[in-house]
XYZ file of C-alpha atoms in Angstrom:
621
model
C 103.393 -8.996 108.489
C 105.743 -7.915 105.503
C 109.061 -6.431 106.703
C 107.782 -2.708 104.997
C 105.345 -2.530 107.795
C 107.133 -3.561 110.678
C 109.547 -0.848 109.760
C 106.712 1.845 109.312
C 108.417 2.475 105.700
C 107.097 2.313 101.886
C 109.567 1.071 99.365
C 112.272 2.849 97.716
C 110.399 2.777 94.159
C 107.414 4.461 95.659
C 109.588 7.465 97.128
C 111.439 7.812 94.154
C 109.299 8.186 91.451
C 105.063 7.966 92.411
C 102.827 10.078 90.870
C 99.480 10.381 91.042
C 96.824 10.686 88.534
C 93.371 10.622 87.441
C 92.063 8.409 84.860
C 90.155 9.986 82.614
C 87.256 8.347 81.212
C 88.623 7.411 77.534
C 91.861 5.701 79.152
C 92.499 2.849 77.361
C 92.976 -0.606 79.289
C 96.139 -1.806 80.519
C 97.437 -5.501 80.276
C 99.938 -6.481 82.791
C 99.413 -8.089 86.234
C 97.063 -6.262 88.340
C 96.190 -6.138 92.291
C 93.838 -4.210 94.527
C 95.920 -2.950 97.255
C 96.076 0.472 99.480
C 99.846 2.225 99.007
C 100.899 4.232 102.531
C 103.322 7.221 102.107
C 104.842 8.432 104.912
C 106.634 11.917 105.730
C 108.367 12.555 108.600
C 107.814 15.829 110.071
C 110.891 16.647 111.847
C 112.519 15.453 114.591
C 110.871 13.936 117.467
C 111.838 11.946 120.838
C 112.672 7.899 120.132
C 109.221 6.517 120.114
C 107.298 9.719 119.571
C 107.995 10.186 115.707
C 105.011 11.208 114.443
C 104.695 10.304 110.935
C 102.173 11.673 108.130
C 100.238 9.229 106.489
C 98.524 9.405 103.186
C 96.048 6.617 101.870
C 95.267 6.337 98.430
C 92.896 4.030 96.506
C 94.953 2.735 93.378
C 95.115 0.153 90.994
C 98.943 -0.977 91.509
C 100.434 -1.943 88.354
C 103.438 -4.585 89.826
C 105.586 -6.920 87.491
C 105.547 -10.007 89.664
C 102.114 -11.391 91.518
C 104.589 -12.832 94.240
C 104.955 -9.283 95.715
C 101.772 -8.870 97.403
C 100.431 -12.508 97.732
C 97.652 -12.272 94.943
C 96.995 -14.044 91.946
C 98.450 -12.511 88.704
C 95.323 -11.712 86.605
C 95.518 -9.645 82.892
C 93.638 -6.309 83.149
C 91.734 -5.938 79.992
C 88.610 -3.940 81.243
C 88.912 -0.004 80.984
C 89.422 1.611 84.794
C 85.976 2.726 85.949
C 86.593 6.570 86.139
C 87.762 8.224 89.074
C 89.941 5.487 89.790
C 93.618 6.605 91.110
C 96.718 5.615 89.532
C 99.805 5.692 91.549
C 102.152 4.913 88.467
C 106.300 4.481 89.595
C 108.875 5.239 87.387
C 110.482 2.031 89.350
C 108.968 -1.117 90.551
C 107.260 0.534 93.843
C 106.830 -1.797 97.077
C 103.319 -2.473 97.300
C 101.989 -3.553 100.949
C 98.946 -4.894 101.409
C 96.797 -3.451 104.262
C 96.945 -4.996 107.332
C 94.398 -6.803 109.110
C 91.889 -4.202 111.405
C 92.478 -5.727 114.294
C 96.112 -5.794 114.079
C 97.875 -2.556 115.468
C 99.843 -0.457 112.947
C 103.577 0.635 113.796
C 103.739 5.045 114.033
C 100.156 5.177 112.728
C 99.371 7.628 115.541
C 97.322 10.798 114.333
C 98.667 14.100 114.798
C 98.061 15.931 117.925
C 94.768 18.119 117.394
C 96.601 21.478 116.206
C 100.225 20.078 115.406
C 103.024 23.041 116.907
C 104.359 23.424 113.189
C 100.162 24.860 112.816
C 98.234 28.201 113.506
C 94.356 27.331 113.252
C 92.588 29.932 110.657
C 92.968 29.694 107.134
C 96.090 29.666 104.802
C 98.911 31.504 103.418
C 98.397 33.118 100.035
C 101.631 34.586 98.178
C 100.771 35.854 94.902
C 102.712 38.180 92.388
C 101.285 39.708 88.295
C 102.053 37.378 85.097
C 100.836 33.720 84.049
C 102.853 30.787 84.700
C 103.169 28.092 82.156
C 103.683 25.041 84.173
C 103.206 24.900 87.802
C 107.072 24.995 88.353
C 107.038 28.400 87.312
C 105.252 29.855 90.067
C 108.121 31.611 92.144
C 108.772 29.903 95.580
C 110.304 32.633 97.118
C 107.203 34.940 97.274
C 105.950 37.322 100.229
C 102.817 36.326 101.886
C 100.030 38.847 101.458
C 96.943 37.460 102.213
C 95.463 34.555 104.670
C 92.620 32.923 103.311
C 89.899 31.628 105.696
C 88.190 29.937 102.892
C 89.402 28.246 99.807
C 86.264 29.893 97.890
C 87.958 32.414 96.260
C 86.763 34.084 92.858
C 83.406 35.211 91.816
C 82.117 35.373 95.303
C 85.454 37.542 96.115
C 86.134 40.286 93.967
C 88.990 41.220 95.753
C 90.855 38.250 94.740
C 90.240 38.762 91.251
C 91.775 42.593 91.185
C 94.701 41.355 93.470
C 96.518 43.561 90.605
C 94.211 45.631 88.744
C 92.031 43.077 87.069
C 94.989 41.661 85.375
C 96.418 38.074 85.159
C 98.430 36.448 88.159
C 99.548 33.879 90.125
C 100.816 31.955 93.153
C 100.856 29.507 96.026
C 98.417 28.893 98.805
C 99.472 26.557 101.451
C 99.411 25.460 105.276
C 97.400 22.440 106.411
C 94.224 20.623 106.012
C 92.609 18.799 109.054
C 90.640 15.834 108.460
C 88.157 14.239 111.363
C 88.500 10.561 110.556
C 90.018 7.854 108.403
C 88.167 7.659 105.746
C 87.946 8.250 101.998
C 87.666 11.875 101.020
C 86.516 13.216 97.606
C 88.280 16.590 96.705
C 87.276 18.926 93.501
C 88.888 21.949 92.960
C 87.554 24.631 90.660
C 89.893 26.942 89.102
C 90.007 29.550 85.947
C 92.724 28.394 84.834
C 94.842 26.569 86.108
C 95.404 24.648 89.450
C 97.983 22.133 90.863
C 96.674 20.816 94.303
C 99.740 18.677 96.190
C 98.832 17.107 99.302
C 101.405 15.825 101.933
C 103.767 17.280 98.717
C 102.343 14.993 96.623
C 100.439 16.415 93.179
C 97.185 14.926 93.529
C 95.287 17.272 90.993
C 96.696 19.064 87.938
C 94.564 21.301 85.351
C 96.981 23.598 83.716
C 96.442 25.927 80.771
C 92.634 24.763 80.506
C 91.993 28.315 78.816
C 88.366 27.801 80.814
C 87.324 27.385 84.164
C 87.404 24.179 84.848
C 86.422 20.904 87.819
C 88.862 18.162 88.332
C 88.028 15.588 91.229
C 90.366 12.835 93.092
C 89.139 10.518 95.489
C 91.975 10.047 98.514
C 91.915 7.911 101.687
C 93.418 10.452 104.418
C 93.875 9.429 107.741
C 92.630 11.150 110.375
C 94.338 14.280 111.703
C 96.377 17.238 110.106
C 97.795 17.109 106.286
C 100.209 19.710 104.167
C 98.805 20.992 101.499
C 99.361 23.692 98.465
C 97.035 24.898 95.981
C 99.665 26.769 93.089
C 97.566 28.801 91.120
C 97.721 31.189 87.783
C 94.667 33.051 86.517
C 94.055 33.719 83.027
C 93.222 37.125 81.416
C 89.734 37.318 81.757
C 89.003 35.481 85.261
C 90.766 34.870 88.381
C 88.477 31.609 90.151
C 89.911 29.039 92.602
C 87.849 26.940 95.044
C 88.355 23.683 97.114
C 85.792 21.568 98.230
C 85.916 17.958 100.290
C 83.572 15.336 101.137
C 83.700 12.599 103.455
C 82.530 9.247 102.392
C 78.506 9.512 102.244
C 78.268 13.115 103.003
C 77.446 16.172 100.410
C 80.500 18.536 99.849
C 81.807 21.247 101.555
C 84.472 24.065 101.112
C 87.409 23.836 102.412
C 87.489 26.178 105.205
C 87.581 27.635 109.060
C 88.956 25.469 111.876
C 89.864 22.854 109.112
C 92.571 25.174 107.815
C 96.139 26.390 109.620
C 99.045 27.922 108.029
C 102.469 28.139 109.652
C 103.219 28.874 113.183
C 106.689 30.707 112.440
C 107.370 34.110 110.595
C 108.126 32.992 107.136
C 111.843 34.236 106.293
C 111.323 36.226 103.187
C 108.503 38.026 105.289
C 109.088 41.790 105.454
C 108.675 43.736 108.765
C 105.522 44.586 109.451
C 104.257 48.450 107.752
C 101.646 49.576 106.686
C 99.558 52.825 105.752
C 96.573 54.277 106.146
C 94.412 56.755 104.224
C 91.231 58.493 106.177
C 88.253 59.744 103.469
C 86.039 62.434 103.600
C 83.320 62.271 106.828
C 80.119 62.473 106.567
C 77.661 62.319 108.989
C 77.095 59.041 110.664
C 80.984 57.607 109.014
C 84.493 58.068 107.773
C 86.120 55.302 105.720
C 89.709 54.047 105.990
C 91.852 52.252 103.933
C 94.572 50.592 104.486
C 97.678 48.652 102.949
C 100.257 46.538 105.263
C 103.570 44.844 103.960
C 102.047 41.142 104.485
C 98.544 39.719 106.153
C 97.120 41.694 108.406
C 94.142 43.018 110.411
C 93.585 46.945 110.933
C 92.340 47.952 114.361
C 90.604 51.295 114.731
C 90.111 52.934 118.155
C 87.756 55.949 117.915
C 87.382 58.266 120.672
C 84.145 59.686 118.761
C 82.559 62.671 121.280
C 84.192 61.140 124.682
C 82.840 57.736 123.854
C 85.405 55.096 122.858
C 84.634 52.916 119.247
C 86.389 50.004 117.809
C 86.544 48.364 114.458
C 88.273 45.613 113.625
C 88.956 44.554 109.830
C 87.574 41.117 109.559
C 90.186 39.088 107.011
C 93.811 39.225 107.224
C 95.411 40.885 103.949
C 97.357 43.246 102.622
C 95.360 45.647 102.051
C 91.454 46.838 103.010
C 88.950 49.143 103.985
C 86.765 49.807 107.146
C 84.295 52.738 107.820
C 83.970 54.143 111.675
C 80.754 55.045 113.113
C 80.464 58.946 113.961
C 78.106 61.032 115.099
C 76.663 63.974 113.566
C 78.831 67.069 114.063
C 81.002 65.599 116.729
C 84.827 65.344 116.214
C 86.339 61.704 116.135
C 89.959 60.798 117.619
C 91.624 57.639 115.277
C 93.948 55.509 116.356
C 95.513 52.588 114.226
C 97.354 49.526 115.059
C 98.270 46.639 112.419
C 97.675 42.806 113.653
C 99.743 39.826 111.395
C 98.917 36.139 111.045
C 101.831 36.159 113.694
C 100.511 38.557 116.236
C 103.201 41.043 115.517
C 101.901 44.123 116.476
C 102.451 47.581 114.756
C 101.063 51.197 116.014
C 100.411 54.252 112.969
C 100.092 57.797 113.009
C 96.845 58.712 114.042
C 93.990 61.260 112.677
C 91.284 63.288 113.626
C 88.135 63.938 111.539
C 85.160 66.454 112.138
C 81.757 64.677 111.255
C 79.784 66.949 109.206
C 76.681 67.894 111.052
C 73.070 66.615 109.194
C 71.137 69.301 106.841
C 68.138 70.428 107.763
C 66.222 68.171 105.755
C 62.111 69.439 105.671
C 59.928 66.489 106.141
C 57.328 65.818 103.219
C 59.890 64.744 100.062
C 62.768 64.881 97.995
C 64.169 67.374 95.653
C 63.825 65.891 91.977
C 66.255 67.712 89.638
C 65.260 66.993 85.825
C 67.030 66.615 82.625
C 65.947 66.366 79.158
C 68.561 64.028 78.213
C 69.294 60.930 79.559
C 73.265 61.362 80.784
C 72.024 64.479 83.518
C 73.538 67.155 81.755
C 70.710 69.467 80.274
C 68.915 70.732 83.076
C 65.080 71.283 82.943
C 63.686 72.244 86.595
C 63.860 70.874 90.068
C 60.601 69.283 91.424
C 59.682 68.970 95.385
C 58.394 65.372 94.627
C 56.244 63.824 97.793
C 56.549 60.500 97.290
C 58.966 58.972 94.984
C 55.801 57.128 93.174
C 55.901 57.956 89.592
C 54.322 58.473 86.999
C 51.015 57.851 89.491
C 51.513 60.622 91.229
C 52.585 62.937 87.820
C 49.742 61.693 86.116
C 50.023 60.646 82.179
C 50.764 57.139 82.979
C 53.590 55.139 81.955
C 54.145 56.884 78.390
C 55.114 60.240 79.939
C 57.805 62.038 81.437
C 56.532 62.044 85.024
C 54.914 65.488 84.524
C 57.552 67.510 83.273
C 57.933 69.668 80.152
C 59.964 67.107 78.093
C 59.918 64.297 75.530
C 58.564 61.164 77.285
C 61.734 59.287 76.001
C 65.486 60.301 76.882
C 64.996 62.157 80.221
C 66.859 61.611 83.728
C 66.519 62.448 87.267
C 68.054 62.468 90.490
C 66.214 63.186 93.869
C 68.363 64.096 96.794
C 67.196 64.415 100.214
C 66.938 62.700 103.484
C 65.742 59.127 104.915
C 64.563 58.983 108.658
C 65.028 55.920 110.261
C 62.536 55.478 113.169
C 64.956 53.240 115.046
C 68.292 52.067 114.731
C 68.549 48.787 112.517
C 68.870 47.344 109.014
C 66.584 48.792 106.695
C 65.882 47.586 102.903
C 65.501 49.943 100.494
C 63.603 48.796 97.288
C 63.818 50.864 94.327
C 62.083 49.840 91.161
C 63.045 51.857 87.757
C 62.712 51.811 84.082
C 65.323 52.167 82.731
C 68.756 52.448 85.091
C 68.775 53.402 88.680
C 71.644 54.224 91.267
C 70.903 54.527 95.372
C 73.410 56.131 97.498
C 73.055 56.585 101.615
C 75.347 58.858 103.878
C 76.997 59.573 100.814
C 77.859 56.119 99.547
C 76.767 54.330 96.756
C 74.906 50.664 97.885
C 73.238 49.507 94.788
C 73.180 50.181 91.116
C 71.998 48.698 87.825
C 73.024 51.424 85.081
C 71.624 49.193 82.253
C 68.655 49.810 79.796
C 65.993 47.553 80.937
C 61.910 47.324 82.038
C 60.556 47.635 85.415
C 63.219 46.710 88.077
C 64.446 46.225 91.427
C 67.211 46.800 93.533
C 66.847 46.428 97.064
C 69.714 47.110 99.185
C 69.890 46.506 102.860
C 71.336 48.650 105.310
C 72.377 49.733 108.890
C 70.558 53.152 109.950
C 71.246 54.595 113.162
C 68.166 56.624 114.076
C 68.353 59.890 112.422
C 68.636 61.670 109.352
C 70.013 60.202 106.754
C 71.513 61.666 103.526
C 69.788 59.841 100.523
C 70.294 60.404 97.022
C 68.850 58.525 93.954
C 69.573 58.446 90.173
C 68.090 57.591 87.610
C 67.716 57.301 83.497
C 65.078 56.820 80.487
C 65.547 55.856 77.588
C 62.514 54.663 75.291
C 59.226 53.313 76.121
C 57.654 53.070 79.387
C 59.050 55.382 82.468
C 58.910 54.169 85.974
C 59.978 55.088 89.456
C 59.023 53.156 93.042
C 60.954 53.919 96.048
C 59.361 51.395 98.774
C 61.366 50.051 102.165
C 60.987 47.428 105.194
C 62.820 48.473 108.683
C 63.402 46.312 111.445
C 59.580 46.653 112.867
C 57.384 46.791 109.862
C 56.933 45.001 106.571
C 57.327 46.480 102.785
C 55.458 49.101 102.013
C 55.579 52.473 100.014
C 58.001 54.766 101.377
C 55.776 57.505 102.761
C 56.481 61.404 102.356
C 56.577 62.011 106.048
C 60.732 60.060 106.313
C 61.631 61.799 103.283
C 63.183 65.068 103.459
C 64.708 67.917 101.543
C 66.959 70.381 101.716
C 65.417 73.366 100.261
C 66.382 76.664 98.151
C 66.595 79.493 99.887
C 64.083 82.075 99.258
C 64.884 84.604 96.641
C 62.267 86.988 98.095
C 60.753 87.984 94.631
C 57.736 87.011 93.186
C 57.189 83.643 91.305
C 57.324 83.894 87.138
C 56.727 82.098 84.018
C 60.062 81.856 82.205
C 59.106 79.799 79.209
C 55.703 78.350 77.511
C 55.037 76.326 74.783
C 51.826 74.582 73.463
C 51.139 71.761 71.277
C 47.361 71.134 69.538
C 46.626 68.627 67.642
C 43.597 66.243 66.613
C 43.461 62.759 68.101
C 41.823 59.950 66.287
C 41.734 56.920 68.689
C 39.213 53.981 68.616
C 36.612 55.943 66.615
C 37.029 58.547 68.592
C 37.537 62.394 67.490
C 39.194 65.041 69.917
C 41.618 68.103 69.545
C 44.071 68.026 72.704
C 46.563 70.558 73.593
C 49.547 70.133 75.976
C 50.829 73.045 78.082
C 54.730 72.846 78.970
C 56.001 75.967 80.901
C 58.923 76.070 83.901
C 59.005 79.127 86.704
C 61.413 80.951 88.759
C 61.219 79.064 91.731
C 59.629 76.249 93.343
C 55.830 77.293 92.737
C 52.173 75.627 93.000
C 50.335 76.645 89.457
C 46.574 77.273 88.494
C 45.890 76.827 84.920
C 42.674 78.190 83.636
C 41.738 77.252 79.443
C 38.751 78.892 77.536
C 38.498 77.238 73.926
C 36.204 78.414 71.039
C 32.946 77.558 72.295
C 33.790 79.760 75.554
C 34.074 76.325 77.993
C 36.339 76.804 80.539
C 38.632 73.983 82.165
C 40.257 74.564 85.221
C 43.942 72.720 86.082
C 45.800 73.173 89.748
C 48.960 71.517 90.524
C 49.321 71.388 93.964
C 53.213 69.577 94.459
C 56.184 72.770 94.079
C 57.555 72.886 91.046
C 60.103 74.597 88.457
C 58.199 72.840 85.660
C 54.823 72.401 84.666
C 52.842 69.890 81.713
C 49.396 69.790 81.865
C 47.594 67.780 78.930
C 44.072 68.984 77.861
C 41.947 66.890 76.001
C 38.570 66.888 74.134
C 38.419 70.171 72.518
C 37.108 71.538 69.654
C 38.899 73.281 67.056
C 40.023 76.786 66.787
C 41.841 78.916 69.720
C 42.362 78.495 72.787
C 44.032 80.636 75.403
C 46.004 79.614 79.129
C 46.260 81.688 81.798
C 48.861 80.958 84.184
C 48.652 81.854 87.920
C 51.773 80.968 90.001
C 52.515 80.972 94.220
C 55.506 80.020 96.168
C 56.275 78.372 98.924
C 55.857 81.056 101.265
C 52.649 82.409 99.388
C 53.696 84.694 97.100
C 51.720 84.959 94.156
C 52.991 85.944 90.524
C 52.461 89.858 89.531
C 51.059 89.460 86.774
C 48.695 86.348 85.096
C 50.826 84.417 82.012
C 48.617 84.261 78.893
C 49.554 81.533 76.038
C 47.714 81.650 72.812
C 47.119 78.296 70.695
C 45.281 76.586 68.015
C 43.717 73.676 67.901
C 43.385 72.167 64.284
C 40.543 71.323 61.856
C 39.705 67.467 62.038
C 41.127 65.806 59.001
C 39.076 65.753 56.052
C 37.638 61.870 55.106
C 38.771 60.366 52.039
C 35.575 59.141 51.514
């Protein structure tokens, strides 16, 4: 056995000066003497009791370039074929010891893994310490930062937004490190992802570098780790426009997997530049069923809520540890809620805040059978039109006019908006999906808060939100815009005992004006005649528009020219009224307008509108 391994040490060339590389695919060959051989660095880890040093071991697959064939036993051979890719250089800036790798059988001197969480460890994820501004080269990322945030799972990025406004959407960097635990000796295949720019150092050792890519970008390094616990740092700097950084491993054989949970630990002691631990807390507006809280701490934490919410005791935990965050507390309707806040670290420190009280507001009386619908004849909600009590959100079906209208309303069939508010009653407590389709942009927001949104132009779509209902009332509000073409609104949901379907008028509710005790009347009518030539077809048609006082039912009755008489009722309450005749002949035709509240009032007196319906057009021929 060469001397290097009987003393558990690697040569002084391979301490001083290895680095570690990929090759990239258009590396050009190297001539020289070449031998396949496995290179063992070892760290110490501190001190131990004589016998018990517990070293760090890391095995990596190279192609060691060595001046003399002598030093390792093999014949001296010139390399003139290209490295297949992937293939690991360990390059010395000195003539590095190589040792070739002893026989299986044959024990190997302070080989022993680590113990299964080493005391230097804390099982959970690890330390993030970040602060605004690019670096240019990995060595400019400060060393001295804070910790703020403990990261269970090195998938960090697009499937986190919070780690991409760590400061306001804008450009940053830092260091992520702790330890990596590995199940076996093997060879390991790591790829990190970043956007854009990544150093990944392993047992201190730079084992992938992508810096400045100006794109996010994949770099991959295949490493033979034994088995047991490893240092590692990710040092990190986002660009301008994106902030991505992930980390994934696979074993020999087996498909890849993030680097996360039990596999992660960050250090066991209170880092020194680590403030004491602070923090804040801000308490929102209640509503009903929930208050949110936010909070900020001076590094990673956890906020723990105790809620004394009508004599019955409620806890919420914050699920990551960070410096900052935001839970929301279960109340009840109308019942006042005791809070109580406590801060949790990485390293169990323990900190107590002021506490709060909040009053949850008690539910409306929402009136089973729909929602309020309040209209606008542009498409931002600003000019108002009427309010509509609309059964089911099921438009334009149940407005009539089909797709090319404005759901029954006096207004252009392009450029309108509408928002419904009312009430949702779930049956039973449990997650509920709400699917709303739209044309064009839609918004849904429950107790208040806003769970789904696509504010974009754009044909017949879904969103379909899912959400946690206690049984009850519950405040819903939905928004909407059109813009040109078709016009389309489906409100439909599934609940934790039944299957999609149509979300029927009996869990919808509104909150309804209060009676103004006078009678119902016509505030404005218009009509439009004209003569229709469709598919050799020859019609005059007039359209009615006219809005009331109040929520009202209306019966529209039409004599033309030839003294027929058409007969229109519309039956759902309504500010605003359109009502589309068709197949008339020319010359007048009069409306008479016939209004009745909610409470049965009728209108005083009977509306009359006067209109014309044009001559045909005279043929060319």
């Amino acid at each position: 056995m060469p001397p290097a391994w009987q003393s558990g040490q690697v040569g002084s060339g391979v301490e001083a000066g290895a680095r570690v590389r990929e090759r990239s695919q258009n590396s050009a060959p190297r001539a020289g003497v070449a031998c396949w051989a496995r290179v063992r660095y070892h760290r110490d880890l501190g001190e131990r009791p004589a016998g018990e040093r517990v070293k760090n071991q890391l095995w990596v697959s190279a192609l060691a370039m060595v001046v003399a064939a002598g030093l390792v036993g093999c014949e001296a051979e010139e390399s003139a074929a290209p490295a297949t890719p992937g293939e690991l250089d360990v390059v010395s800036d000195v003539t590095p010891d190589v040792i070739a790798e002893p026989d299986a059988a044959e024990p190997v001197v302070d080989a022993a893994p680590w113990p299964s969480v080493p005391p230097s460890f804390k099982v959970g994820g690890l330390l993030g310490r970040f602060t605004p501004g690019m670096a240019e080269t990995p060595t400019d990322v400060p060393l001295d930062l804070a910790p703020t945030h403990l990261h269970e799972s090195l998938r960090l990025g697009d499937g986190e937004g919070a780690f991409s406004l760590l400061f306001d959407d804008g450009p940053f960097c830092g260091r992520i490190e702790g330890g990596i635990h590995v199940k076996e000796t093997t060879s390991y295949t790591f790829t990190a992802v970043a956007g854009d720019s990544v150093q990944v150092r392993l047992d201190g050792i730079p084992v992938i570098t992508a810096w400045k890519t100006q794109e996010v970008t994949t770099e991959s390094v295949d490493l033979v780790l034994e088995k047991g616990w490893h240092p590692i740092e990710l040092i990190f700097s986002s660009d301008p426009f994106r902030a991505i950084l992930e980390l994934w491993i696979a074993a020999e054989g087996e498909l890849p997997q993030v680097v996360s949970g039990d596999n992660l630990g960050y250090t066991s002691k209170v880092p020194e530049n680590s403030p004491s631990l602070w923090g804040d807390v801000e308490v929102g507006a209640p509503t009903p069923y929930g208050v949110g809280v936010s909070y900020t701490a001076t590094g990673p934490a956890r906020l723990k809520i105790d809620a004394l919410v009508d004599g019955e005791l409620v806890t919420v935990t914050s699920d990551e540890l960070g410096v900052e965050g935001h839970l929301t507390v279960p109340l009840k309707p109308g019942a006042i809620a005791e809070l109580s806040f406590a801060l949790y670290d990485a390293w169990d420190r323990i900190t107590t805040l002021p506490g709060d009280v909040v009053f949850a507001e008690p539910l409306p009386d929402f009136v089973p059978g729909g929602m309020l619908g309040t209209y606008y004849s542009d498409n931002q909600h600003n000019n108002y039109l009427a309010q509509r009590l609309d059964p089911g959100i099921v438009l334009p079906e149940d407005a009539g006019e089909g797709t090319n209208g404005s759901f029954g309303m006096p207004t252009q069939p392009d450029t309108f908006s509408v928002h419904w508010d009312g009430g949702i009653y779930a049956p039973t407590s449990g997650d509920y999906t709400l699917y709303w389709g739209t044309d064009d942009g839609q918004r849904v927001f429950v107790d208040g808060q806003l769970i789904a949104e696509d504010w974009t132009g754009h044909a017949p779509q879904y969103v379909s939100p899912t959400v946690y209902l206690a049984q009850g009332w519950h405040a819903l509000r939905l928004e909407m815009f059109e813009n040109y073409g078709g016009a389309y609104s489906h409100l439909e949901w599934a609940g934790p005992d039944f299957v999609r379907h149509v979300t029927p008028p009996d869990v919808l509710g509104a909150v309804l004006p209060e009676d103004n005790e006078l009678p119902p009347e016509v505030i404005t009518a218009e009509v439009f005649t004209s003569w229709q030539s469709n598919n050799n077809m020859n019609y005059g048609r007039a359209i009615l528009w006219f809005t009331a006082s109040e929520l009202a039912t209306a019966e529209v009755v039409m004599t033309t020219s030839d003294d027929a008489v058409t007969n229109h009722e519309e039956t759902v309450y309504s500010e605003g009224f359109k009502h589309v005749f068709n197949d008339l002949p020319s010359g007048p035709v009069i409306f008479y307008i016939y209004l009745t509240d909610r409470h049965g009032v009728t209108s005083l007196t009977t509306k009359t509108v006067f209109g014309e319906v044009p001559l045909p057009p005279e043929d060319d021929d």
